[in-house]
Coordinates of C-alpha atoms in Angstrom, one line a residue:
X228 CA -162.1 -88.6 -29.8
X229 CA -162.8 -92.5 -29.2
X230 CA -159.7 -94.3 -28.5
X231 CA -159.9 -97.6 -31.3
X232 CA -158.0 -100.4 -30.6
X233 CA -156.8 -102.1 -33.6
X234 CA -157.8 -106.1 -33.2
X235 CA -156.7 -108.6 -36.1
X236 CA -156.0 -112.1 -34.8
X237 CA -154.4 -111.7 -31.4
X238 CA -155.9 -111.0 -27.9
X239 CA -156.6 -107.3 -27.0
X240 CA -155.7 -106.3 -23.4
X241 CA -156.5 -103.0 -22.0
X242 CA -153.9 -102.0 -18.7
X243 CA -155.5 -99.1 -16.6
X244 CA -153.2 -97.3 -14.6
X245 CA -154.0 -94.4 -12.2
X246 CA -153.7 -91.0 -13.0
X247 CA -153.0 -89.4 -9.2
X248 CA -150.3 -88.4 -8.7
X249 CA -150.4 -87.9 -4.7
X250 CA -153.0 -89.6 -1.5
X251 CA -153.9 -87.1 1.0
X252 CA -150.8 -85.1 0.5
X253 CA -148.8 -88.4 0.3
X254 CA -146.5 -88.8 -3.2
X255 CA -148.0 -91.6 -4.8
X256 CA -149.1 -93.0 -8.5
X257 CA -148.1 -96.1 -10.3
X258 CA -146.4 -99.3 -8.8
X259 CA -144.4 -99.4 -12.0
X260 CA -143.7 -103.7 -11.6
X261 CA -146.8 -104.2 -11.8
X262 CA -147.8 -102.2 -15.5
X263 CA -144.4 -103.3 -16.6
X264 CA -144.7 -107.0 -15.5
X265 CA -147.8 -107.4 -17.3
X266 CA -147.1 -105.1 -20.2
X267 CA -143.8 -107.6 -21.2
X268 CA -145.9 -110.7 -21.0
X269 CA -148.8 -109.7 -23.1
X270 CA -146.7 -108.1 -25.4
X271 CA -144.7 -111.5 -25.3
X272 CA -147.5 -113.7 -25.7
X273 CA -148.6 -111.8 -29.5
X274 CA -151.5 -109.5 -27.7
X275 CA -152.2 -106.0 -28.7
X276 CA -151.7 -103.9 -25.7
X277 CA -152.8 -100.0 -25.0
X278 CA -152.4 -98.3 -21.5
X279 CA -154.9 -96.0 -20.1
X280 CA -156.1 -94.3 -17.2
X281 CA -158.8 -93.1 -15.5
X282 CA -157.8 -88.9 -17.0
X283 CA -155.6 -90.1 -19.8
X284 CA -152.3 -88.2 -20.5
X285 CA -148.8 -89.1 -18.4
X286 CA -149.2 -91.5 -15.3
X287 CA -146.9 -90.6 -12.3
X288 CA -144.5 -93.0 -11.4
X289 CA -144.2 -93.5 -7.0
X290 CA -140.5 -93.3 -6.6
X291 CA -140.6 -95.7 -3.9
X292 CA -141.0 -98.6 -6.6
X293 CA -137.8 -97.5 -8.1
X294 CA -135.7 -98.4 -5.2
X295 CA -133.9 -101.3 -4.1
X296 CA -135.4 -104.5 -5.0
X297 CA -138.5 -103.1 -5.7
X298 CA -137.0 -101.7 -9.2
X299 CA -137.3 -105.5 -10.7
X300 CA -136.2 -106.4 -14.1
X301 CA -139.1 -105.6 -16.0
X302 CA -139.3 -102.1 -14.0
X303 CA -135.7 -100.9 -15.8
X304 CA -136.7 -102.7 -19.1
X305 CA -139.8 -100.4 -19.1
X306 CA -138.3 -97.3 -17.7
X307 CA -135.6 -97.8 -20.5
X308 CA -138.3 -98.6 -23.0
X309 CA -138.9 -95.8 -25.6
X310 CA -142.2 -97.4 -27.5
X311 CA -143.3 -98.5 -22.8
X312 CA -142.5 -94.9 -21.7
X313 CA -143.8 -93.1 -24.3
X314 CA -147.1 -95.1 -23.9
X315 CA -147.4 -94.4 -20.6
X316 CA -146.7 -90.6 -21.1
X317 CA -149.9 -90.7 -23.2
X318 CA -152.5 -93.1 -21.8
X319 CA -155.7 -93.0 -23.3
X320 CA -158.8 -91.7 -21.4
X321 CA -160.3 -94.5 -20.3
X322 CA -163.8 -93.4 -21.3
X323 CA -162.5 -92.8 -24.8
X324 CA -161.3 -96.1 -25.1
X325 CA -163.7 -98.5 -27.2
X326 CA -164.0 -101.5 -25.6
X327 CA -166.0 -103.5 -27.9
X328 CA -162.7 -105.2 -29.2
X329 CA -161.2 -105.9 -25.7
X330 CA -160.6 -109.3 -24.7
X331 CA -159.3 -108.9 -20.8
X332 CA -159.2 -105.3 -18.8
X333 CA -155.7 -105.4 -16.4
X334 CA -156.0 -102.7 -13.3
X335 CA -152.6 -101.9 -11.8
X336 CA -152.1 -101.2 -8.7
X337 CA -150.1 -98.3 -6.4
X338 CA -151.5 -95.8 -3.9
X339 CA -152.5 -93.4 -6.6
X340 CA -155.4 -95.6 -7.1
X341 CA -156.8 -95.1 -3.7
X342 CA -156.9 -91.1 -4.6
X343 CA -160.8 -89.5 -4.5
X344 CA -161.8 -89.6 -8.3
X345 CA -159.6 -92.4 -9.0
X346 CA -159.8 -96.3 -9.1
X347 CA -162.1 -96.5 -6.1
X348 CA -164.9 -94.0 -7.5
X349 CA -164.6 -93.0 -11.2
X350 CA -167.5 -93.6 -13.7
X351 CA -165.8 -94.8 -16.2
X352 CA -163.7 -97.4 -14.3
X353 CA -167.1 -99.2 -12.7
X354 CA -168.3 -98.8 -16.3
X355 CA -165.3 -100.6 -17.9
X356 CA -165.2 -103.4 -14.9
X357 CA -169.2 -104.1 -15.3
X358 CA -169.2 -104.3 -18.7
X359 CA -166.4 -106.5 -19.6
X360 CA -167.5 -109.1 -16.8
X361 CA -171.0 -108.8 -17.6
X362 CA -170.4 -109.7 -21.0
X363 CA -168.1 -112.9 -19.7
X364 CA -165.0 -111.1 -20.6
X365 CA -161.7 -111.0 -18.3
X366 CA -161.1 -108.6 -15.6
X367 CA -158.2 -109.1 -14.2
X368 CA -156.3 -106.5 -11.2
X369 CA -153.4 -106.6 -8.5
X370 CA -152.2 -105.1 -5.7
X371 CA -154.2 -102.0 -5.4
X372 CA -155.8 -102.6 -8.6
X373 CA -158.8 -104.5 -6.9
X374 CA -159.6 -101.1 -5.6
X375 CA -161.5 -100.7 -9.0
X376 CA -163.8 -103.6 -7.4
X377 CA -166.1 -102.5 -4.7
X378 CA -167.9 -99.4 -6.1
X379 CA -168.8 -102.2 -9.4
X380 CA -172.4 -104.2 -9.1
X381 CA -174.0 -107.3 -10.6
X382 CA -176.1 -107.1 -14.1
X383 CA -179.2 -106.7 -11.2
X384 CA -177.7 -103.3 -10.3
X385 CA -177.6 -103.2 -6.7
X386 CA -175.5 -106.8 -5.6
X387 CA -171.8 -106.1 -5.3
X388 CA -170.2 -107.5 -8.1
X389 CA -167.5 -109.4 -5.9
X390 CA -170.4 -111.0 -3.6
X391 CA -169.6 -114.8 -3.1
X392 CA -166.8 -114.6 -5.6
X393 CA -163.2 -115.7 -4.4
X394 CA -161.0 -112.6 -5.0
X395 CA -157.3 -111.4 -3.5
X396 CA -156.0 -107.8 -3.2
X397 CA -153.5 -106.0 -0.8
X398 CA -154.0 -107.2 2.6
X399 CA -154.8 -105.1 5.7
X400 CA -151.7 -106.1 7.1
X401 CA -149.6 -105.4 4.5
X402 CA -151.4 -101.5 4.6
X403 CA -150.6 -101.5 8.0
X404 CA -147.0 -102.0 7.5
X405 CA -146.9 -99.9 4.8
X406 CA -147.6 -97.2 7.3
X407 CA -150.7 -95.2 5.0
X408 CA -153.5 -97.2 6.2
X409 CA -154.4 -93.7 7.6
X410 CA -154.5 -92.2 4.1
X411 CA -156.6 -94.8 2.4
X412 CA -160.2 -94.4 1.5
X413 CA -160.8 -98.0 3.2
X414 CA -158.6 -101.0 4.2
X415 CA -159.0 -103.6 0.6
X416 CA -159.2 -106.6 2.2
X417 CA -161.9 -105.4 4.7
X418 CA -163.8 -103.8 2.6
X419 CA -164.1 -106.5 -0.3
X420 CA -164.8 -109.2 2.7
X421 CA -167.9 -106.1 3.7
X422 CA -169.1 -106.4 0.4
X423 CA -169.5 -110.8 0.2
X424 CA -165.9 -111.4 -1.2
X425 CA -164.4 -114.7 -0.4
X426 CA -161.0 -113.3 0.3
X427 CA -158.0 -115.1 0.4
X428 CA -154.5 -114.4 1.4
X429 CA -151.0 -115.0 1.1
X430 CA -148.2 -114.1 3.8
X431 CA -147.5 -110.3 3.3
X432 CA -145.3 -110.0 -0.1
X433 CA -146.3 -113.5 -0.9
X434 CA -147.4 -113.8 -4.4
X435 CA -151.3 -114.8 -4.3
X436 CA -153.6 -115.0 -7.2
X437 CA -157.1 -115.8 -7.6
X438 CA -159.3 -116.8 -10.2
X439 CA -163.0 -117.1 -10.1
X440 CA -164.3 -117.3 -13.5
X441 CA -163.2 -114.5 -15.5
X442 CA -162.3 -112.4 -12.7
X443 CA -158.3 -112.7 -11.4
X444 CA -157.2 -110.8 -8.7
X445 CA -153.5 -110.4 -6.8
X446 CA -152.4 -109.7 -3.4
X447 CA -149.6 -107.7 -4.0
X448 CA -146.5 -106.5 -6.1
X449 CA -145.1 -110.4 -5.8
X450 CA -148.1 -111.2 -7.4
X451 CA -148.1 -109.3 -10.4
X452 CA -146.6 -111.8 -13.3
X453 CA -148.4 -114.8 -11.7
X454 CA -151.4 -112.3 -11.8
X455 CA -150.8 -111.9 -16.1
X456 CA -150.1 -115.3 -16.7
X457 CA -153.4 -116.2 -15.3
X458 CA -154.6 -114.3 -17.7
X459 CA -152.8 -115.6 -20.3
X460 CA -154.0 -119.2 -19.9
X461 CA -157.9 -118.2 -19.5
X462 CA -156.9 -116.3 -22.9
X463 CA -155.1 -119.6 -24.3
X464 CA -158.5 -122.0 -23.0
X465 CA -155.2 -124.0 -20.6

């Protein structure tokens, strides 16, 4: 069953989370600051806002951004969130989701999304990021979100769809010291310079957002309110 997304007046955001639940035998899924940053200022800001993911269904939580710091405020607003939790126990599938009505697409990040069959090579998530930038709308991602990116292509079908455009995600060094650079499918930051990107960077856990156009990208965690509120203004015309 298509997933309709109700639209009166206000903005419609789609945030796509993963659905993997574990990297080469590593415990991963969702960075949870950087749904539940996001999810508080759209919903803050009047917009409609549905979750999905790539298989629809729960999306699993990596512990290690419920410790320490990393557990900001909007984390334990969210995890204490009835109507937040309950959405992301039952994403939709993202290739049920009608996106006709969608005014900006918001990819979180976490190591789930580097998973095989995932963010970095699932039909339906190139679908989603091609055809809301082809047709001028917002595509916005952080962290590990960008990892959506470099499977995506131009309207031509065969020019990477970040070529020549200025774009941040998690850095190489930042992988490194995260100590799964082994695990992942391919280093972010190398593989989006590989493919044309003007990358740019922030110190590691800097925030660092980027806009070119109607596509916003963030470095990391740090980045993901700065990341929605970029959003927010393209959606606002400041």
């Amino acid at each position: 069953a298509r997933t309709r997304i109700t639209k009166f007046t206000m903005p419609a955001v789609l945030i796509v989370c993963t659905s993997a639940h574990e990297l080469q035998g590593h415990p991963t899924g969702l960075w949870l600051e950087e749904c539940a940053a996001p999810y508080y200022l759209f919903q803050g800001a009047g917009y409609s806002v549905t979750l999905a993911s790539p298989k629809g269904g729960p999306v699993p939580i990596d512990a290690a951004s419920l410790a320490g710091d990393f557990l900001t405020e909007a984390a334990k607003k969210f995890l204490l969130d009835p109507a937040a939790m309950g959405a992301l126990s039952h994403t939709a599938r993202l290739s049920d989701v009608d996106m006709t009505p969608l005014d900006a697409i918001f990819f979180c990040g976490g190591h789930g999304t580097c998973a095989a069959g995932d963010f970095v090579d699932h039909p339906s998530v190139k679908a989603a990021v091609e055809g809301m930038h082809s047709s001028g709308r917002i595509v916005a991602a952080v962290c590990h979100g960008p990892n959506c990116l470099p499977q995506c292509v131009k309207p031509d079908g065969k020019t990477p769809l970040v070529q020549g455009l200025k774009v941040a995600g998690f850095s190489d060094s930042e992988e490194q010291a995260g100590g799964l650079a082994g695990k992942v499918p391919f280093l972010l930051e190398a593989k989006l310079k590989e493919l044309g990107a003007l990358y740019e960077k922030a110190e590691d856990w800097n925030p660092k957002v980027v806009v070119d156009g109607k596509l916003v990208t963030g470095q990391n965690p740090q980045s993901s309110e700065t990341c929605a509120n970029a959003v927010i203004g393209l959606l606002s015309g400041a």
